[in-house]
Coordinates of C-alpha atoms and ligand atoms in Angstrom, one line a residue:
M1 CA -31.5 -1.2 -7.9
R2 CA -29.1 -1.5 -10.9
R3 CA -25.8 0.5 -9.8
E4 CA -22.8 1.4 -12.0
G5 CA -23.7 -1.2 -14.7
L6 CA -22.0 -4.1 -12.3
S7 CA -24.7 -5.7 -10.4
G8 CA -25.3 -9.1 -11.5
N9 CA -21.7 -10.0 -11.7
R10 CA -20.2 -12.4 -9.2
R11 CA -16.7 -11.9 -9.6
I12 CA -14.6 -8.7 -10.7
R13 CA -11.4 -9.1 -12.2
I14 CA -8.4 -6.4 -11.3
G15 CA -4.9 -6.2 -12.5
L16 CA -2.4 -5.2 -9.6
V17 CA 0.4 -3.1 -11.3
T18 CA 3.2 -3.5 -9.0
S19 CA 7.1 -4.8 -9.2
N20 CA 6.7 -5.9 -5.4
K21 CA 6.3 -9.5 -5.2
N22 CA 5.6 -9.1 -1.2
K23 CA 2.6 -6.3 -1.9
V24 CA 1.2 -9.3 -4.5
D25 CA 1.3 -11.6 -1.6
E26 CA -0.1 -9.2 1.1
I27 CA -3.0 -8.0 -1.4
L28 CA -3.9 -11.7 -2.5
S29 CA -4.2 -12.7 1.3
I30 CA -6.3 -9.4 2.2
I31 CA -8.8 -10.1 -0.8
S32 CA -9.4 -13.8 -0.4
G33 CA -12.8 -14.7 0.1
S34 CA -14.1 -11.4 -1.5
P35 CA -16.0 -11.2 -4.9
L36 CA -12.5 -9.7 -6.2
E37 CA -9.9 -11.5 -8.2
I38 CA -6.6 -9.5 -8.6
Y39 CA -3.9 -10.9 -10.9
W40 CA -0.6 -9.5 -11.4
L41 CA -0.6 -7.2 -14.3
N42 CA 3.0 -6.4 -15.9
I43 CA 3.3 -2.9 -16.8
E44 CA 5.9 -0.4 -15.2
K45 CA 4.5 1.7 -12.6
L46 CA 4.9 5.4 -13.6
E47 CA 6.2 7.3 -10.4
I48 CA 5.6 10.9 -10.3
Q49 CA 7.4 13.4 -7.7
S50 CA 4.3 14.3 -5.5
S51 CA 3.8 15.1 -1.9
S52 CA 0.6 13.4 -1.9
L53 CA 0.3 9.4 -1.9
E54 CA -3.1 10.0 -3.6
E55 CA -1.7 11.7 -6.3
I56 CA 0.7 9.3 -7.1
S57 CA -0.9 6.1 -7.2
L58 CA -3.9 8.1 -9.3
Y59 CA -1.6 9.1 -11.8
A60 CA 0.1 6.1 -11.8
A61 CA -3.1 4.0 -12.5
R62 CA -4.6 6.3 -15.1
H63 CA -0.9 5.8 -16.9
A64 CA -1.0 1.8 -16.7
F65 CA -5.1 2.3 -17.9
E66 CA -4.0 3.9 -21.3
I67 CA -1.7 0.7 -21.5
A68 CA -3.9 -1.8 -20.5
R69 CA -7.2 -0.8 -21.2
K70 CA -8.4 -3.3 -18.3
P71 CA -9.6 -2.5 -14.9
L72 CA -6.6 -2.0 -12.6
V73 CA -5.4 -0.7 -9.0
V74 CA -2.1 0.7 -8.0
D75 CA -0.7 0.9 -4.4
D76 CA 1.5 3.6 -3.6
S77 CA 2.9 3.6 0.4
G78 CA 5.2 5.5 2.4
L79 CA 6.4 5.6 6.1
F80 CA 6.0 9.1 7.6
V81 CA 8.1 9.5 10.7
E82 CA 6.8 12.4 12.7
A83 CA 10.6 13.2 14.0
L84 CA 11.7 14.0 10.3
N85 CA 8.8 16.0 9.7
G86 CA 7.0 13.1 7.5
F87 CA 10.3 12.0 5.5
P88 CA 10.9 9.7 3.9
G89 CA 6.9 9.5 3.1
P90 CA 6.2 9.7 -0.7
Y91 CA 10.2 8.8 -1.3
S92 CA 10.3 5.9 0.9
S93 CA 10.7 3.5 -2.1
Y94 CA 13.9 5.7 -3.0
V95 CA 15.3 6.1 0.4
Y96 CA 14.8 2.6 1.1
K97 CA 16.8 1.7 -2.0
T98 CA 19.7 4.4 -1.0
L99 CA 19.6 4.7 2.9
G100 CA 17.9 1.8 3.8
I101 CA 16.7 0.9 7.0
K102 CA 20.3 1.7 8.5
G103 CA 19.7 5.4 7.2
I104 CA 16.8 5.8 8.9
L105 CA 17.7 4.5 12.2
K106 CA 20.9 7.0 12.1
L107 CA 18.8 10.0 11.4
L108 CA 16.8 8.9 14.3
E109 CA 19.6 8.0 16.5
N110 CA 19.6 10.9 19.2
E111 CA 15.6 11.2 18.8
G112 CA 13.4 10.4 21.7
N113 CA 10.5 10.8 19.7
R114 CA 9.8 7.6 17.3
R115 CA 6.4 8.1 16.0
A116 CA 6.0 6.8 12.7
C117 CA 2.8 6.3 10.5
F118 CA 2.7 4.1 7.3
R119 CA 0.0 5.0 4.6
T120 CA -1.2 3.5 1.7
S121 CA -3.2 4.5 -1.2
A122 CA -4.6 2.1 -3.6
A123 CA -5.8 4.0 -6.8
L124 CA -8.7 1.7 -8.5
I125 CA -9.7 2.2 -11.9
L126 CA -12.6 0.6 -12.8
P127 CA -14.4 2.0 -15.9
P128 CA -16.5 4.6 -15.9
L129 CA -15.0 4.5 -12.4
E130 CA -12.1 5.9 -10.7
K131 CA -11.7 5.8 -7.0
V132 CA -8.9 6.1 -4.4
F133 CA -8.8 4.3 -1.0
T134 CA -6.6 5.0 2.0
G135 CA -5.4 3.4 4.7
E136 CA -3.2 4.5 7.2
T137 CA -1.6 2.7 10.6
C138 CA 0.8 4.4 13.2
G139 CA 3.0 3.2 15.6
T140 CA 6.8 3.7 16.6
I141 CA 10.1 3.2 15.0
T142 CA 12.1 0.7 17.0
Y143 CA 16.2 1.2 17.8
S144 CA 17.2 -1.8 15.7
P145 CA 15.6 -4.0 13.2
R146 CA 13.7 -7.2 14.4
G147 CA 11.9 -10.1 12.1
S148 CA 12.6 -11.5 9.2
G149 CA 9.0 -11.2 8.0
G150 CA 7.8 -8.6 5.5
F151 CA 9.6 -6.4 3.3
G152 CA 10.8 -2.8 3.2
F153 CA 10.9 -0.9 6.4
D154 CA 9.0 -3.8 8.3
P155 CA 11.5 -5.0 10.5
I156 CA 11.8 -1.5 12.6
F157 CA 8.0 -0.5 12.5
V158 CA 6.3 -1.7 16.0
P159 CA 2.3 -0.4 15.3
D160 CA 0.1 0.9 18.4
G161 CA -1.0 -1.9 20.6
E162 CA 1.6 -4.5 19.5
N163 CA 4.9 -5.5 20.8
R164 CA 6.1 -7.1 17.6
T165 CA 7.4 -5.4 14.4
Y166 CA 5.5 -6.0 11.2
A167 CA 8.9 -8.3 10.3
E168 CA 7.8 -10.2 13.3
M169 CA 4.1 -10.6 12.3
S170 CA 2.9 -13.5 9.7
V171 CA 1.2 -11.9 6.6
E172 CA -2.1 -12.4 8.0
E173 CA -1.5 -10.9 11.1
K174 CA 0.2 -7.8 9.3
N175 CA -3.0 -7.4 7.1
I176 CA -5.4 -7.3 10.0
I177 CA -3.8 -4.0 11.0
S178 CA -1.9 -2.5 8.3
H179 CA -2.4 0.4 6.2
R180 CA -2.5 -1.5 3.1
G181 CA -4.8 -4.0 5.1
K182 CA -7.2 -0.9 5.6
A183 CA -7.1 0.3 1.8
F184 CA -7.6 -2.8 0.5
K185 CA -10.7 -3.8 2.8
A186 CA -12.3 -0.3 1.9
L187 CA -11.7 -1.1 -1.6
T188 CA -13.2 -4.5 -1.1
D189 CA -16.1 -3.3 0.8
Y190 CA -16.7 -0.7 -2.2
V191 CA -16.6 -3.3 -5.1
E192 CA -18.6 -5.7 -3.1
G193 CA -21.3 -2.9 -3.0
L194 CA -21.1 -2.2 -6.6
L195 CA -21.9 -6.0 -7.0
L196 CA -25.3 -5.7 -4.8
Ligands
IMP201 P1 5.8 1.8 -2.8 O1 6.7 3.2 -3.7 O2 4.3 2.0 -2.7 O3 6.4 0.5 -3.7 O4 6.5 1.9 -1.5 C1 7.7 2.8 -1.1 C2 8.4 2.1 -0.4 O5 8.0 1.9 1.2 C3 8.6 0.8 -0.6 O6 10.0 0.2 -1.1 C4 9.1 -0.4 1.1 O7 10.5 0.2 1.0 C5 8.0 0.8 1.9 N1 6.9 0.1 2.0 C6 5.9 0.5 1.7 N2 4.6 -0.4 2.3 C7 5.5 -1.0 3.1 C8 5.1 -2.0 3.9 O8 4.0 -2.4 4.0 N3 6.3 -1.9 5.0 C9 7.3 -1.8 5.1 N4 7.9 -1.0 4.0 C10 7.0 -0.4 3.3

Protein backbone atom coordinates (compact mmCIF):
# COMPACT_ATOMS: atom_id res chain seq x y z
CA MET A 1 0.00 0.00 0.00
CA ARG A 2 1.28 3.47 -0.86
CA ARG A 3 1.29 5.81 2.10
CA GLU A 4 1.96 9.54 2.32
CA GLY A 5 3.84 9.47 -1.01
CA LEU A 6 7.09 8.21 0.51
CA SER A 7 6.96 4.47 -0.10
CA GLY A 8 9.61 3.32 -2.50
CA ASN A 9 12.17 5.78 -1.10
CA ARG A 10 15.22 4.22 0.54
CA ARG A 11 16.52 7.18 2.51
CA ILE A 12 15.10 10.47 3.67
CA ARG A 13 17.27 13.55 4.13
CA ILE A 14 16.19 15.82 6.95
CA GLY A 15 17.86 19.06 8.05
CA LEU A 16 18.46 19.57 11.77
CA VAL A 17 18.05 23.17 12.92
CA THR A 18 20.19 23.78 16.00
CA SER A 19 23.20 25.75 17.14
CA ASN A 20 24.18 22.97 19.55
CA LYS A 21 26.92 20.72 18.17
CA ASN A 22 26.38 18.22 21.02
CA LYS A 23 22.79 17.70 19.93
CA VAL A 24 23.97 17.01 16.38
CA ASP A 25 26.40 14.35 17.65
CA GLU A 26 23.76 12.71 19.83
CA ILE A 27 21.11 12.69 17.13
CA LEU A 28 23.47 11.32 14.46
CA SER A 29 24.33 8.48 16.80
CA ILE A 30 20.63 7.80 17.61
CA ILE A 31 19.57 7.56 13.96
CA SER A 32 22.60 5.63 12.70
CA GLY A 33 21.55 2.53 10.81
CA SER A 34 18.10 3.94 10.06
CA PRO A 35 16.87 5.22 6.68
CA LEU A 36 17.10 8.76 8.02
CA GLU A 37 19.93 10.97 6.91
CA ILE A 38 20.23 14.00 9.12
CA TYR A 39 22.43 16.93 8.26
CA TRP A 40 23.00 20.26 9.99
CA LEU A 41 20.83 23.01 8.53
CA ASN A 42 22.39 26.37 9.31
CA ILE A 43 19.31 28.46 10.08
CA GLU A 44 18.76 30.35 13.29
CA LYS A 45 16.25 28.63 15.58
CA LEU A 46 13.45 31.01 16.48
CA GLU A 47 12.55 30.60 20.18
CA ILE A 48 9.09 31.77 21.21
CA GLN A 49 8.13 32.12 24.87
CA SER A 50 5.77 29.33 25.84
CA SER A 51 5.29 26.87 28.67
CA SER A 52 5.05 24.04 26.12
CA LEU A 53 8.13 22.49 24.50
CA GLU A 54 5.86 21.06 21.78
CA GLU A 55 4.63 24.53 20.89
CA ILE A 56 8.15 25.99 20.93
CA SER A 57 9.62 23.28 18.71
CA LEU A 58 6.72 23.29 16.24
CA TYR A 59 6.76 27.06 15.91
CA ALA A 60 10.53 27.03 15.34
CA ALA A 61 10.20 24.24 12.78
CA ARG A 62 7.47 26.07 10.84
CA HIS A 63 9.55 29.23 10.88
CA ALA A 64 12.65 27.39 9.64
CA PHE A 65 10.60 25.69 6.93
CA GLU A 66 9.41 29.08 5.65
CA ILE A 67 13.09 29.89 5.05
CA ALA A 68 14.54 26.54 3.94
CA ARG A 69 11.57 24.89 2.20
CA LYS A 70 13.15 21.50 2.91
CA PRO A 71 12.26 18.64 5.28
CA LEU A 72 13.60 19.50 8.71
CA VAL A 73 13.46 18.83 12.41
CA VAL A 74 13.83 21.09 15.46
CA ASP A 75 14.65 19.73 18.93
CA ASP A 76 13.60 21.71 21.97
CA SER A 77 14.50 20.32 25.36
CA GLY A 78 14.36 21.26 29.01
CA LEU A 79 15.05 20.14 32.55
CA PHE A 80 11.99 20.14 34.82
CA VAL A 81 12.86 20.14 38.53
CA GLU A 82 10.03 19.00 40.80
CA ALA A 83 10.99 21.05 43.88
CA LEU A 84 11.14 24.17 41.67
CA ASN A 85 7.67 23.51 40.22
CA GLY A 86 9.11 22.48 36.87
CA PHE A 87 11.64 25.31 36.59
CA PRO A 88 13.72 25.86 34.44
CA GLY A 89 11.66 23.75 31.96
CA PRO A 90 11.21 25.68 28.70
CA TYR A 91 13.59 28.36 30.00
CA SER A 92 16.48 25.90 30.40
CA SER A 93 18.61 27.48 27.71
CA TYR A 94 18.43 30.95 29.26
CA VAL A 95 18.86 29.60 32.78
CA TYR A 96 21.88 27.54 31.74
CA LYS A 97 23.50 30.66 30.28
CA THR A 98 22.67 32.87 33.25
CA LEU A 99 22.52 30.78 36.46
CA GLY A 100 24.28 27.70 35.10
CA ILE A 101 24.70 24.43 36.95
CA LYS A 102 25.89 26.23 40.08
CA GLY A 103 22.71 28.29 40.12
CA ILE A 104 20.45 25.24 39.97
CA LEU A 105 22.43 23.52 42.75
CA LYS A 106 22.17 26.70 44.82
CA LEU A 107 18.38 26.82 44.36
CA LEU A 108 18.24 23.22 45.61
CA GLU A 109 20.75 23.73 48.44
CA ASN A 110 18.44 22.88 51.34
CA GLU A 111 16.06 20.76 49.30
CA GLY A 112 15.71 17.02 49.94
CA ASN A 113 13.45 16.42 46.94
CA ARG A 114 15.93 15.98 44.06
CA ARG A 115 13.42 14.63 41.49
CA ALA A 116 13.69 16.04 37.97
CA CYS A 117 12.86 15.07 34.41
CA PHE A 118 14.45 15.94 31.10
CA ARG A 119 12.06 16.33 28.18
CA THR A 120 12.60 16.69 24.44
CA SER A 121 10.16 17.70 21.76
CA ALA A 122 11.29 17.03 18.21
CA ALA A 123 9.11 18.79 15.62
CA LEU A 124 9.36 17.21 12.18
CA ILE A 125 8.24 18.90 8.99
CA LEU A 126 8.16 16.45 6.12
CA PRO A 127 5.68 18.01 3.71
CA PRO A 128 2.76 17.55 3.81
CA LEU A 129 3.31 16.09 7.27
CA GLU A 130 3.96 17.91 10.52
CA LYS A 131 4.47 15.86 13.65
CA VAL A 132 5.94 16.37 17.12
CA PHE A 133 7.68 13.51 18.95
CA THR A 134 8.40 13.67 22.65
CA GLY A 135 10.71 11.85 25.02
CA GLU A 136 11.05 12.02 28.77
CA THR A 137 13.61 10.63 31.21
CA CYS A 138 13.28 11.19 34.94
CA GLY A 139 15.86 10.90 37.67
CA THR A 140 17.56 12.94 40.39
CA ILE A 141 19.70 16.04 40.67
CA THR A 142 23.07 15.44 42.33
CA TYR A 143 24.56 17.63 45.08
CA SER A 144 27.62 18.43 42.99
CA PRO A 145 28.58 18.09 39.29
CA ARG A 146 30.14 14.80 38.10
CA GLY A 147 31.62 13.82 34.75
CA SER A 148 33.04 15.63 31.76
CA GLY A 149 30.96 14.28 28.87
CA GLY A 150 27.77 15.61 27.35
CA PHE A 151 26.61 19.19 27.69
CA GLY A 152 24.28 21.51 29.58
CA PHE A 153 22.96 20.05 32.82
CA ASP A 154 24.34 16.55 32.12
CA PRO A 155 26.85 16.66 35.06
CA ILE A 156 24.08 17.02 37.67
CA PHE A 157 21.46 14.58 36.34
CA VAL A 158 21.35 10.88 37.28
CA PRO A 159 18.66 9.02 35.33
CA ASP A 160 16.53 6.45 37.20
CA GLY A 161 18.17 3.02 37.37
CA GLU A 162 21.69 4.50 37.10
CA ASN A 163 24.36 5.69 39.52
CA ARG A 164 26.17 7.78 36.95
CA THR A 165 25.26 11.22 35.68
CA TYR A 166 24.61 11.67 31.96
CA ALA A 167 28.04 13.36 31.83
CA GLU A 168 29.70 10.16 33.09
CA MET A 169 28.26 8.14 30.20
CA SER A 170 29.32 7.77 26.59
CA VAL A 171 27.06 9.36 23.97
CA GLU A 172 25.80 5.87 23.06
CA GLU A 173 24.98 5.01 26.69
CA LYS A 174 23.17 8.32 27.20
CA ASN A 175 21.19 7.84 23.97
CA ILE A 176 19.80 4.46 25.05
CA ILE A 177 18.02 6.00 28.05
CA SER A 178 17.82 9.70 27.32
CA HIS A 179 14.86 11.97 26.63
CA ARG A 180 16.39 12.85 23.24
CA GLY A 181 17.07 9.19 22.45
CA LYS A 182 13.39 8.36 23.07
CA ALA A 183 12.04 11.28 21.02
CA PHE A 184 14.30 10.59 18.03
CA LYS A 185 13.72 6.83 18.22
CA ALA A 186 9.98 7.54 17.92
CA LEU A 187 10.66 9.90 15.01
CA THR A 188 12.85 7.30 13.27
CA ASP A 189 10.25 4.54 13.75
CA TYR A 190 7.59 6.84 12.30
CA VAL A 191 9.62 7.70 9.21
CA GLU A 192 10.53 4.03 8.73
CA GLY A 193 6.80 3.28 8.80
CA LEU A 194 6.20 5.77 6.03
CA LEU A 195 8.76 4.04 3.83
CA LEU A 196 7.16 0.60 4.08
P1 LIG B 1 17.38 23.75 23.95
O1 LIG B 1 16.55 24.99 24.08
O2 LIG B 1 16.62 22.59 23.43
O3 LIG B 1 18.66 23.97 23.18
O4 LIG B 1 17.84 23.29 25.39
C1 LIG B 1 17.75 24.12 26.50
C2 LIG B 1 18.87 23.88 27.48
O5 LIG B 1 18.59 22.69 28.19
C3 LIG B 1 20.25 23.71 26.88
O6 LIG B 1 20.93 24.92 26.82
C4 LIG B 1 20.93 22.79 27.86
O7 LIG B 1 21.53 23.55 28.87
C5 LIG B 1 19.78 22.01 28.45
N1 LIG B 1 19.69 20.70 27.83
C6 LIG B 1 18.94 20.32 26.76
N2 LIG B 1 19.13 19.03 26.49
C7 LIG B 1 20.03 18.59 27.38
C8 LIG B 1 20.65 17.34 27.61
O8 LIG B 1 20.44 16.34 26.90
N3 LIG B 1 21.49 17.29 28.63
C9 LIG B 1 21.77 18.35 29.44
N4 LIG B 1 21.24 19.53 29.28
C10 LIG B 1 20.37 19.66 28.24
